[in-house]
Short mmCIF file of C-alpha atoms in Angstrom, two decimals:
data_model
loop_
_atom_site.label_atom_id
_atom_site.label_comp_id
_atom_site.label_asym_id
_atom_site.label_seq_id
_atom_site.Cartn_x
_atom_site.Cartn_y
_atom_site.Cartn_z
CA MET A 1 -54.73 17.72 54.96
CA ALA A 2 -54.12 21.27 53.76
CA ALA A 3 -56.77 23.41 52.15
CA VAL A 4 -57.38 22.58 48.51
CA PRO A 5 -57.75 25.45 46.07
CA ALA A 6 -60.38 25.19 43.40
CA VAL A 7 -59.28 23.70 40.07
CA ALA A 8 -61.22 22.79 36.98
CA VAL A 9 -60.65 19.24 35.73
CA ASN A 10 -62.31 18.43 32.43
CA GLY A 11 -64.91 21.05 33.12
CA VAL A 12 -65.62 19.72 36.61
CA LYS A 13 -64.63 21.98 39.48
CA VAL A 14 -62.46 20.23 42.04
CA GLY A 15 -61.53 22.22 45.11
CA SER A 16 -62.33 23.04 48.70
CA ALA A 17 -66.07 22.76 48.00
CA SER A 18 -65.72 19.16 46.77
CA GLN A 19 -63.16 16.57 47.75
CA LEU A 20 -64.84 13.74 45.87
CA TYR A 21 -62.38 13.55 43.03
CA LEU A 22 -59.31 13.97 45.26
CA GLU A 23 -60.59 11.12 47.41
CA SER A 24 -61.65 8.99 44.46
CA LYS A 25 -60.45 5.46 43.79
CA ALA A 26 -58.35 6.64 40.82
CA VAL A 27 -56.35 9.03 43.00
CA LYS A 28 -56.03 6.54 45.87
CA ASP A 29 -54.89 3.78 43.52
CA THR A 30 -52.20 6.05 42.07
CA LYS A 31 -50.93 6.92 45.55
CA SER A 32 -50.76 3.25 46.46
CA LEU A 33 -49.01 2.41 43.20
CA ILE A 34 -46.27 4.99 43.83
CA SER A 35 -45.66 3.71 47.35
CA ASP A 36 -45.38 0.14 45.99
CA LEU A 37 -43.00 1.22 43.23
CA CYS A 38 -40.85 3.19 45.68
CA ARG A 39 -40.34 0.04 47.75
CA GLN A 40 -39.43 -1.90 44.62
CA PHE A 41 -37.04 0.80 43.40
CA TYR A 42 -35.44 0.93 46.86
CA ASN A 43 -34.66 -2.78 46.58
CA LEU A 44 -33.11 -2.12 43.15
CA GLY A 45 -30.86 0.56 44.62
CA TRP A 46 -32.47 3.39 42.65
CA VAL A 47 -33.90 5.46 45.56
CA SER A 48 -31.75 4.74 48.58
CA GLY A 49 -30.94 7.41 51.18
CA THR A 50 -34.33 9.09 50.49
CA GLY A 51 -32.95 10.07 47.07
CA GLY A 52 -34.76 9.67 43.77
CA SER A 53 -38.46 10.10 43.17
CA ILE A 54 -41.42 9.13 41.03
CA THR A 55 -44.54 10.88 39.77
CA ILE A 56 -47.55 9.46 37.95
CA LYS A 57 -50.57 11.15 36.38
CA VAL A 58 -53.92 9.93 37.62
CA HIS A 59 -55.22 7.84 34.72
CA ASP A 60 -58.79 8.73 33.85
CA ASP A 61 -60.16 8.06 30.39
CA SER A 62 -62.61 10.97 30.75
CA ILE A 63 -59.76 13.48 31.20
CA PRO A 64 -57.15 14.33 28.51
CA LYS A 65 -53.65 13.55 29.72
CA PRO A 66 -52.48 17.23 29.84
CA HIS A 67 -55.35 17.94 32.30
CA GLN A 68 -54.97 14.89 34.52
CA LEU A 69 -53.97 15.36 38.15
CA ILE A 70 -50.42 14.58 39.24
CA VAL A 71 -49.40 12.40 42.17
CA MET A 72 -45.82 12.89 43.36
CA SER A 73 -43.67 11.22 46.01
CA PRO A 74 -42.12 13.49 48.65
CA SER A 75 -38.47 14.20 49.41
CA GLY A 76 -36.71 13.27 52.62
CA VAL A 77 -38.78 10.17 53.28
CA GLN A 78 -37.38 6.62 53.42
CA LYS A 79 -38.73 5.25 50.16
CA GLU A 80 -39.09 1.66 51.41
CA ARG A 81 -41.33 2.88 54.27
CA MET A 82 -43.48 5.19 52.17
CA VAL A 83 -47.26 4.88 52.40
CA PRO A 84 -50.03 6.28 50.16
CA GLU A 85 -50.79 9.04 52.65
CA ASP A 86 -47.29 10.49 52.13
CA MET A 87 -48.04 11.51 48.55
CA TYR A 88 -48.72 14.97 47.16
CA VAL A 89 -51.47 15.62 44.62
CA LEU A 90 -50.90 18.51 42.22
CA SER A 91 -52.90 20.26 39.55
CA PRO A 92 -51.62 19.97 35.95
CA GLU A 93 -50.00 23.38 36.44
CA GLY A 94 -48.21 22.27 39.63
CA SER A 95 -50.41 23.78 42.37
CA PHE A 96 -50.76 21.68 45.53
CA LEU A 97 -54.24 20.16 45.83
CA TRP A 98 -53.44 17.63 48.55
CA GLU A 99 -50.59 17.63 51.07
CA PRO A 100 -49.69 14.79 53.44
CA SER A 101 -50.20 15.04 57.19
CA PRO A 102 -47.22 15.38 59.57
CA LYS A 103 -45.29 12.19 60.33
CA PRO A 104 -45.14 10.90 63.95
CA TYR A 105 -41.48 11.87 63.94
CA PRO A 106 -40.14 14.44 63.21
CA HIS A 107 -43.70 15.76 63.54
CA LYS A 108 -43.74 17.65 60.26
CA PRO A 109 -45.22 16.80 56.87
CA PRO A 110 -42.86 15.53 54.15
CA LYS A 111 -41.97 18.20 51.62
CA CYS A 112 -42.82 17.71 47.98
CA SER A 113 -40.13 16.26 45.77
CA ASP A 114 -37.23 18.56 44.91
CA CYS A 115 -37.60 17.10 41.41
CA GLY A 116 -41.02 18.72 41.04
CA PRO A 117 -40.05 21.40 38.50
CA LEU A 118 -38.24 18.83 36.34
CA PHE A 119 -41.17 16.43 36.50
CA LEU A 120 -43.54 19.20 35.40
CA LYS A 121 -41.20 20.11 32.53
CA ALA A 122 -41.18 16.50 31.28
CA TYR A 123 -44.99 16.36 31.53
CA ASP A 124 -45.31 19.61 29.60
CA MET A 125 -42.74 18.94 26.85
CA CYS A 126 -43.17 15.19 26.36
CA ASN A 127 -46.85 14.60 27.18
CA ALA A 128 -45.65 11.99 29.68
CA GLY A 129 -47.87 9.88 31.87
CA ALA A 130 -45.17 9.15 34.46
CA VAL A 131 -41.60 10.25 35.26
CA ILE A 132 -38.99 8.37 37.30
CA HIS A 133 -35.89 9.89 38.84
CA SER A 134 -33.30 7.27 39.76
CA HIS A 135 -30.05 7.51 41.67
CA GLY A 136 -29.07 4.00 40.53
CA ILE A 137 -25.29 3.64 40.64
CA GLU A 138 -25.21 2.52 37.00
CA SER A 139 -26.79 5.77 35.84
CA CYS A 140 -24.21 7.71 37.84
CA LEU A 141 -21.06 5.79 36.87
CA VAL A 142 -21.87 5.64 33.18
CA THR A 143 -21.64 9.43 32.98
CA MET A 144 -18.17 9.33 34.52
CA LEU A 145 -16.51 7.05 31.95
CA ASN A 146 -15.73 10.14 29.91
CA PRO A 147 -16.11 13.46 31.77
CA LEU A 148 -16.14 15.40 28.46
CA SER A 149 -18.99 13.44 26.94
CA LYS A 150 -22.31 15.15 26.22
CA GLU A 151 -24.19 11.97 25.39
CA PHE A 152 -24.25 8.23 26.00
CA ARG A 153 -24.43 5.90 23.00
CA ILE A 154 -24.97 2.17 22.70
CA THR A 155 -26.09 -0.12 19.91
CA HIS A 156 -26.73 -3.79 19.07
CA MET A 157 -27.95 -4.78 22.55
CA GLU A 158 -31.21 -6.70 23.02
CA MET A 159 -32.57 -4.43 25.77
CA ILE A 160 -32.53 -1.43 23.43
CA LYS A 161 -35.79 -2.83 22.13
CA GLY A 162 -37.37 -1.86 25.44
CA ILE A 163 -36.77 1.85 24.76
CA LYS A 164 -39.57 3.61 22.93
CA GLY A 165 -38.93 4.00 19.21
CA HIS A 166 -35.87 1.72 19.12
CA GLY A 167 -34.98 -1.70 17.77
CA TYR A 168 -31.99 -3.98 18.20
CA TYR A 169 -30.05 -2.46 15.31
CA ASP A 170 -30.72 1.14 16.31
CA GLU A 171 -28.30 3.37 18.18
CA LEU A 172 -29.63 4.55 21.51
CA VAL A 173 -28.53 8.11 22.37
CA VAL A 174 -29.10 9.63 25.81
CA PRO A 175 -28.08 13.25 26.44
CA ILE A 176 -25.96 14.08 29.52
CA ILE A 177 -26.36 17.35 31.42
CA GLU A 178 -24.10 18.68 34.16
CA ASN A 179 -25.10 18.39 37.81
CA THR A 180 -25.88 21.39 40.04
CA ALA A 181 -25.99 21.93 43.80
CA TYR A 182 -29.80 21.97 43.87
CA GLU A 183 -32.18 19.74 41.93
CA PHE A 184 -34.47 22.53 40.68
CA GLU A 185 -31.49 24.25 39.04
CA LEU A 186 -31.37 21.39 36.51
CA THR A 187 -34.74 22.36 35.00
CA GLU A 188 -33.41 24.60 32.24
CA SER A 189 -30.70 22.12 31.25
CA LEU A 190 -33.25 19.30 31.14
CA ALA A 191 -35.52 21.38 28.88
CA LYS A 192 -32.66 22.18 26.51
CA ALA A 193 -31.69 18.50 26.34
CA ILE A 194 -35.26 17.49 25.50
CA GLU A 195 -35.37 20.13 22.74
CA ALA A 196 -32.01 19.01 21.33
CA TYR A 197 -32.92 15.31 21.46
CA PRO A 198 -36.63 15.12 20.62
CA LYS A 199 -36.56 11.31 20.37
CA THR A 200 -35.12 10.73 23.81
CA THR A 201 -37.14 9.41 26.76
CA ALA A 202 -34.37 10.03 29.30
CA VAL A 203 -31.75 12.55 30.37
CA LEU A 204 -28.66 11.59 32.35
CA VAL A 205 -27.27 13.96 35.00
CA ARG A 206 -23.52 13.60 35.43
CA ASN A 207 -22.39 12.23 38.81
CA HIS A 208 -26.05 12.13 39.86
CA GLY A 209 -28.58 9.88 38.13
CA ILE A 210 -31.24 9.90 35.43
CA TYR A 211 -34.73 11.16 34.59
CA ILE A 212 -36.89 8.75 32.57
CA TRP A 213 -40.43 9.23 31.31
CA GLY A 214 -43.06 7.26 29.44
CA ASP A 215 -46.61 7.46 28.16
CA SER A 216 -47.71 5.56 31.28
CA TRP A 217 -46.16 4.29 34.49
CA ILE A 218 -45.75 0.89 32.81
CA SER A 219 -43.80 2.45 29.94
CA ALA A 220 -41.63 4.53 32.29
CA LYS A 221 -40.87 1.55 34.55
CA THR A 222 -40.08 -0.76 31.61
CA GLN A 223 -37.75 1.78 30.07
CA ALA A 224 -36.10 2.50 33.43
CA GLU A 225 -35.26 -1.18 33.82
CA CYS A 226 -33.86 -1.31 30.29
CA TYR A 227 -31.79 1.87 30.70
CA HIS A 228 -30.23 0.59 33.94
CA TYR A 229 -29.47 -2.77 32.29
CA LEU A 230 -27.80 -1.04 29.34
CA PHE A 231 -25.76 1.26 31.59
CA ASP A 232 -24.58 -1.72 33.61
CA ALA A 233 -23.67 -3.52 30.38
CA ALA A 234 -21.76 -0.48 29.11
CA ILE A 235 -19.75 -0.24 32.32
CA LYS A 236 -18.85 -3.93 32.22
CA LEU A 237 -17.93 -3.76 28.55
CA HIS A 238 -15.71 -0.77 29.36
CA GLN A 239 -13.99 -2.76 32.08
CA LEU A 240 -13.28 -5.46 29.48
CA GLY A 241 -11.86 -2.87 27.08
CA LEU A 242 -14.82 -3.24 24.69
CA ASP A 243 -16.83 -0.47 23.02
CA CYS A 244 -20.61 -0.60 23.42
CA SER A 245 -21.16 2.17 20.85
CA THR A 246 -20.07 0.05 17.86
CA PRO A 247 -22.08 -2.83 16.36
CA ASP A 248 -19.34 -5.42 16.87
CA HIS A 249 -18.46 -4.21 20.39
CA GLY A 250 -14.80 -4.50 19.50
CA PRO A 251 -11.81 -2.99 21.33
CA ILE A 252 -12.27 0.61 22.44
CA ARG A 253 -11.11 3.28 20.04
CA ASN A 254 -11.57 6.26 22.29
CA VAL A 255 -12.43 9.66 20.91
CA LYS A 256 -12.70 12.77 23.04
CA GLY A 257 -16.25 13.99 23.56
CA VAL A 258 -18.11 10.81 22.66
CA LEU A 259 -19.25 8.39 25.34
CA GLY A 260 -19.78 4.88 24.20
CA CYS A 261 -17.68 2.77 26.51
CA GLY A 262 -14.58 4.81 25.80
CA GLY A 263 -12.55 7.34 27.72
CA HIS A 264 -9.94 9.57 26.10
CA ILE A 265 -7.33 9.57 23.45
CA SER A 266 -5.89 12.68 21.94
CA THR A 267 -6.67 13.49 18.33
CA SER A 268 -3.73 14.06 16.01
CA VAL A 269 -2.70 17.71 15.99
CA LYS A 270 0.21 19.08 14.06
CA ALA A 271 2.98 20.68 16.07
CA GLY A 272 2.13 24.26 16.90
CA ALA A 273 -1.49 23.93 15.79
CA ASP A 274 -4.58 24.41 17.92
CA SER A 275 -7.66 22.15 18.06
CA ASN A 276 -8.76 23.42 14.63
CA HIS A 277 -5.62 21.94 13.15
CA GLU A 278 -4.75 22.51 9.55
CA ILE A 279 -5.04 19.82 6.89
CA GLU A 280 -3.68 19.91 3.39
CA PRO A 281 -6.16 21.77 1.15
CA LEU A 282 -6.11 19.34 -1.77
CA ARG A 283 -6.57 15.58 -1.74
CA ARG A 284 -6.84 12.94 -4.44
CA CYS A 285 -10.50 12.58 -3.48
CA ILE A 286 -13.10 14.60 -1.62
CA VAL A 287 -16.22 12.91 -0.26
CA LEU A 288 -19.14 15.20 0.64
CA ASP A 289 -22.18 14.71 2.82
CA ILE A 290 -25.38 16.39 1.60
CA GLU A 291 -27.73 17.44 4.41
CA GLY A 292 -26.12 20.29 6.39
CA THR A 293 -23.03 20.22 4.19
CA THR A 294 -23.85 20.93 0.55
CA THR A 295 -27.55 21.50 1.19
CA PRO A 296 -29.58 23.19 3.96
CA ILE A 297 -31.10 20.76 6.46
CA SER A 298 -34.38 22.62 6.01
CA PHE A 299 -34.56 21.54 2.35
CA VAL A 300 -34.56 17.91 3.39
CA THR A 301 -36.85 18.23 6.42
CA GLU A 302 -39.26 20.82 5.05
CA VAL A 303 -39.35 19.95 1.35
CA LEU A 304 -38.15 16.43 0.48
CA PHE A 305 -39.47 14.49 3.47
CA PRO A 306 -42.96 16.08 3.40
CA TYR A 307 -43.17 15.52 -0.34
CA ALA A 308 -42.31 11.84 0.01
CA ARG A 309 -44.63 11.37 2.99
CA GLY A 310 -47.51 13.07 1.21
CA ASN A 311 -47.15 11.05 -1.98
CA VAL A 312 -46.47 7.50 -0.75
CA GLY A 313 -49.97 6.19 -1.37
CA LYS A 314 -50.37 8.02 -4.66
CA HIS A 315 -47.03 6.78 -5.96
CA LEU A 316 -47.60 3.17 -4.96
CA SER A 317 -51.08 3.12 -6.49
CA ALA A 318 -49.92 4.61 -9.80
CA THR A 319 -46.84 2.37 -10.16
CA TYR A 320 -47.90 -0.72 -8.24
CA ASP A 321 -47.44 -3.21 -11.09
CA THR A 322 -44.09 -1.90 -12.31
CA ALA A 323 -40.93 -3.93 -11.69
CA GLU A 324 -39.36 -0.94 -9.91
CA THR A 325 -42.18 -0.58 -7.38
CA GLN A 326 -42.47 -4.33 -6.87
CA ASP A 327 -38.77 -4.32 -5.99
CA ASP A 328 -39.41 -1.46 -3.53
CA ILE A 329 -42.27 -3.42 -1.96
CA LYS A 330 -40.10 -6.51 -1.65
CA LEU A 331 -37.45 -4.52 0.23
CA LEU A 332 -40.09 -2.94 2.48
CA ARG A 333 -41.63 -6.32 3.27
CA SER A 334 -38.23 -7.64 4.35
CA GLN A 335 -37.52 -4.56 6.48
CA VAL A 336 -40.94 -4.60 8.17
CA GLN A 337 -40.56 -8.32 8.90
CA ASP A 338 -37.31 -7.56 10.73
CA ASP A 339 -38.91 -4.54 12.48
CA LEU A 340 -41.78 -6.67 13.77
CA LYS A 341 -39.33 -9.24 15.16
CA GLN A 342 -37.37 -6.44 16.84
CA GLY A 343 -40.48 -4.76 18.22
CA VAL A 344 -39.87 -1.47 16.39
CA VAL A 345 -42.57 1.07 17.18
CA GLY A 346 -44.86 1.83 14.22
CA ALA A 347 -44.25 -1.42 12.38
CA VAL A 348 -47.44 -3.14 11.22
CA PRO A 349 -47.79 -6.43 9.29
CA ILE A 350 -48.05 -6.17 5.51
CA PRO A 351 -50.67 -8.61 4.17
CA SER A 352 -49.92 -10.92 1.26
CA ASP A 353 -50.79 -9.91 -2.29
CA ASP A 354 -53.91 -12.10 -2.03
CA ALA A 355 -55.40 -9.52 0.35
CA GLY A 356 -55.66 -7.09 -2.53
CA LYS A 357 -53.75 -4.06 -3.75
CA GLU A 358 -55.55 -1.55 -1.52
CA ASP A 359 -54.89 -3.45 1.72
CA VAL A 360 -51.23 -3.97 0.83
CA ILE A 361 -50.76 -0.29 -0.01
CA ALA A 362 -52.49 0.83 3.19
CA ALA A 363 -50.09 -1.25 5.28
CA LEU A 364 -47.09 -0.03 3.28
CA VAL A 365 -48.13 3.61 3.77
CA ALA A 366 -48.50 3.09 7.54
CA ASN A 367 -45.01 1.60 7.80
CA VAL A 368 -43.36 4.18 5.58
CA GLU A 369 -44.92 7.06 7.49
CA ALA A 370 -43.62 5.60 10.75
CA MET A 371 -40.15 5.18 9.23
CA ILE A 372 -40.14 8.79 8.02
CA ARG A 373 -41.30 10.11 11.41
CA ALA A 374 -38.41 8.20 13.04
CA ASP A 375 -35.98 9.51 10.37
CA ARG A 376 -34.63 6.00 9.84
CA LYS A 377 -31.55 5.60 7.66
CA ILE A 378 -32.53 2.33 6.01
CA THR A 379 -32.18 1.28 2.40
CA ALA A 380 -35.78 0.16 1.93
CA LEU A 381 -37.11 3.59 2.87
CA LYS A 382 -34.45 5.56 1.00
CA GLN A 383 -34.98 3.60 -2.22
CA LEU A 384 -38.72 4.25 -2.22
CA GLN A 385 -38.23 7.91 -1.34
CA GLY A 386 -35.82 8.25 -4.26
CA HIS A 387 -38.43 6.91 -6.68
CA ILE A 388 -41.09 9.26 -5.28
CA TRP A 389 -38.74 12.22 -5.57
CA GLN A 390 -37.86 11.20 -9.13
CA THR A 391 -41.48 11.75 -10.08
CA GLY A 392 -41.42 15.11 -8.31
CA PHE A 393 -38.32 16.30 -10.16
CA GLU A 394 -39.64 15.02 -13.50
CA ASN A 395 -42.88 16.97 -12.95
CA ASN A 396 -40.94 20.11 -11.93
CA GLU A 397 -42.53 19.94 -8.49
CA LEU A 398 -39.11 19.75 -6.83
CA GLU A 399 -35.81 21.58 -7.31
CA GLY A 400 -32.57 20.66 -5.58
CA VAL A 401 -30.98 23.29 -3.31
CA VAL A 402 -27.25 23.76 -2.61
CA PHE A 403 -25.39 26.54 -0.83
CA ALA A 404 -24.04 29.35 -3.01
CA ASP A 405 -20.38 28.36 -2.50
CA VAL A 406 -20.91 24.76 -3.63
CA PRO A 407 -20.96 25.19 -7.43
CA GLU A 408 -17.80 27.35 -7.43
CA ALA A 409 -15.92 24.91 -5.20
CA LEU A 410 -16.98 21.90 -7.29
CA GLU A 411 -15.81 23.64 -10.45
CA LYS A 412 -12.46 24.53 -8.86
CA TRP A 413 -11.81 21.01 -7.60
CA HIS A 414 -12.79 19.57 -10.96
CA ALA A 415 -10.39 21.85 -12.77
CA LEU A 416 -7.59 20.80 -10.40
CA GLY A 417 -8.25 17.13 -11.12
CA THR A 418 -9.58 16.32 -7.64
CA LYS A 419 -12.29 13.70 -7.80
CA VAL A 420 -15.42 14.50 -5.79
CA TYR A 421 -17.91 11.96 -4.49
CA ILE A 422 -21.13 12.10 -2.49
CA TYR A 423 -21.88 9.91 0.54
CA SER A 424 -25.37 10.32 1.95
CA SER A 425 -28.02 8.29 3.73
CA GLY A 426 -30.29 9.14 0.81
CA SER A 427 -30.29 6.69 -2.08
CA ARG A 428 -27.90 7.19 -5.00
CA LEU A 429 -30.91 7.93 -7.17
CA ALA A 430 -31.98 10.69 -4.80
CA GLN A 431 -28.45 12.10 -4.78
CA ARG A 432 -28.33 12.23 -8.57
CA LEU A 433 -31.74 13.91 -8.67
CA ILE A 434 -30.71 16.63 -6.21
CA PHE A 435 -27.42 17.49 -7.95
CA GLY A 436 -28.87 17.08 -11.43
CA ASN A 437 -31.67 19.59 -10.78
CA THR A 438 -30.26 22.27 -8.47
CA ASN A 439 -30.96 25.96 -8.18
CA TYR A 440 -27.57 26.37 -9.94
CA GLY A 441 -28.27 23.86 -12.71
CA ASP A 442 -26.92 20.36 -13.27
CA LEU A 443 -23.82 19.84 -11.10
CA ARG A 444 -23.34 16.13 -11.81
CA LYS A 445 -20.55 16.87 -14.31
CA TYR A 446 -18.33 17.75 -11.33
CA LEU A 447 -19.08 14.54 -9.44
CA SER A 448 -17.30 11.23 -9.93
CA GLY A 449 -19.70 8.96 -8.04
CA PHE A 450 -22.26 8.42 -5.31
CA PHE A 451 -22.29 6.29 -2.16
CA ASP A 452 -25.30 5.50 0.03
CA THR A 453 -26.04 3.25 3.03
CA THR A 454 -25.53 0.11 0.96
CA VAL A 455 -21.83 0.55 1.83
CA GLY A 456 -22.74 0.81 5.52
CA ASN A 457 -24.02 3.09 8.24
CA LYS A 458 -22.50 6.59 8.14
CA ARG A 459 -21.56 6.43 11.81
CA GLU A 460 -19.50 3.25 11.46
CA ALA A 461 -15.79 3.32 10.57
CA ARG A 462 -15.99 0.26 8.37
CA SER A 463 -18.24 2.17 5.95
CA TYR A 464 -15.41 4.60 5.28
CA VAL A 465 -12.96 1.70 4.94
CA GLU A 466 -15.27 0.34 2.23
CA ILE A 467 -15.30 3.71 0.47
CA SER A 468 -11.48 3.93 0.66
CA ASP A 469 -11.20 0.49 -0.90
CA SER A 470 -13.67 1.46 -3.62
CA LEU A 471 -11.79 4.65 -4.53
CA GLY A 472 -8.48 2.80 -4.82
CA VAL A 473 -6.35 5.33 -2.95
CA ASP A 474 -2.95 4.26 -1.61
CA LYS A 475 -3.98 5.27 1.91
CA PRO A 476 -7.23 6.57 3.47
CA SER A 477 -5.65 9.90 4.40
CA GLU A 478 -5.71 10.80 0.68
CA ILE A 479 -9.49 11.22 1.07
CA LEU A 480 -11.00 14.32 2.62
CA PHE A 481 -14.46 13.80 4.08
CA VAL A 482 -16.70 16.82 4.76
CA THR A 483 -19.78 16.42 6.98
CA ASP A 484 -21.85 18.34 9.51
CA VAL A 485 -22.35 15.33 11.84
CA TYR A 486 -19.79 14.86 14.58
CA GLN A 487 -20.37 11.11 14.90
CA GLU A 488 -19.76 10.66 11.16
CA ALA A 489 -16.58 12.70 11.49
CA VAL A 490 -15.40 10.43 14.30
CA ALA A 491 -16.13 7.29 12.27
CA ALA A 492 -14.31 8.62 9.18
CA LYS A 493 -11.35 9.71 11.30
CA ALA A 494 -11.16 6.22 12.85
CA ALA A 495 -10.95 4.80 9.31
CA GLY A 496 -7.99 7.07 8.55
CA LEU A 497 -9.67 9.74 6.44
CA GLU A 498 -8.95 13.44 6.85
CA VAL A 499 -12.09 15.20 8.08
CA ILE A 500 -13.56 18.69 8.09
CA ILE A 501 -16.84 19.57 9.78
CA SER A 502 -19.21 21.87 7.93
CA ILE A 503 -20.82 24.68 9.94
CA ARG A 504 -24.01 25.77 8.20
CA PRO A 505 -27.17 27.60 9.35
CA GLY A 506 -29.50 25.21 11.14
CA ASN A 507 -26.87 22.56 11.89
CA ALA A 508 -26.73 20.93 15.30
CA PRO A 509 -24.14 22.26 17.77
CA LEU A 510 -20.84 20.43 18.11
CA PRO A 511 -19.38 19.04 21.35
CA ASP A 512 -16.85 21.21 23.12
CA ASN A 513 -13.22 20.39 22.26
CA HIS A 514 -14.28 18.26 19.32
CA GLY A 515 -10.81 18.43 17.77
CA PHE A 516 -11.82 18.82 14.11
CA LYS A 517 -11.18 21.64 11.65
CA THR A 518 -14.39 23.47 10.77
CA ILE A 519 -15.44 25.57 7.78
CA LYS A 520 -18.42 27.75 6.94
CA SER A 521 -17.83 27.67 3.18
CA PHE A 522 -16.31 25.17 0.74
CA LEU A 523 -14.17 28.03 -0.54
CA GLU A 524 -12.14 27.72 2.67
CA ILE A 525 -10.90 24.31 1.56
#
């Protein structure tokens, strides 16, 4: 064993002067656990050829997770033959505290995992308790279905429920980063993916494998099994010509840059035009998104959401006996019942009315706060938020915000006879409140109607088919849809609508070669 530098753990000095903690049962148990898991993962095909790795923090209730010691499997060792003595023990900052002894052959100690810097990054950014790196063939092949894709998407599969923060009806999104010659060179890309996808618990590496983390080794292992199952299902659906990224898993409608189960098709481009192809400037109807399109994302995330979250209990208490709030509660009860069946994280049972008003409200607040944290696009939440915001607008505590070019464009389109509609995940009430009380006055006179998620999810093509039918156009291409979300653009395009993507400050980056016209101002339309 190599010399162990001194390190403070929860105020207790652990180092060359004292090996008690490093030789404690907690550390030994973690080493044994990793060797057992490596053998199991080898049999699953995740760590063959000495590839792949796993790291677990030494669980100790007396030590906060960020300060717990780290046990890590080595590189270059046959995983099915690994023993506890082969493991490295690191400080929370990554310093070696314990190194394995040389092997009988080739008479040198195993080196620490090449994944070490990536493991430490996941610990630091995600407060993980364990990280698994798999070379499972499913996790490699699924990134190759579409070499232009930047993310993997799948929905309406039972095993999605095994991924933290997801239920059966949710869409699971896993970012994909490009492979490099050396493992440690992936660290920056991994960090950027975690920042761009704060809800993810995994990052795929193209032509390589996957990194998966969890609050504990149990969570990481469970999710790893679910991810591999879902990747295998996606590959098999693709072989059958079916699309795993749509709720009905119907025939593939491939779009460049999105990886569900699809590959490629070219987007329609006019002769002589580039990828930002021109579309006719005026349509019979224009449908606008709100967040990131007419309105800064920051207004929604930093003003509306905090206001709703901070006033849930107050609003429910003050309006509990009204028909409006009782209808909101009925919707929430139904949603939470479904969430509990699906195992959605944060869902807690809502007691019956016999339990008393205070207990019912407490449970409702807990569920609503969890829904808001997860940014769920569900009618029950959006309807309640709309009623809370209504009170805020009526009390002059809120004012809607739109970009400076929006009022002028709306006025121009109105004068030309073009009908303008709003389609947002926020309720129709919330939409009317925002546009009726903006920093430029009441803009509702320029709007012909409002659509929300009662017509369908904004990332599903059939929602835009429903809107087309509602507007009574002769063909969907007579509708121009403007949004900042690439997946919504793809869905609208699949339904036959013309699409423009809005580029505004604070919006998420678009995939390379996305194939859509973009604007920075409505005055460009």
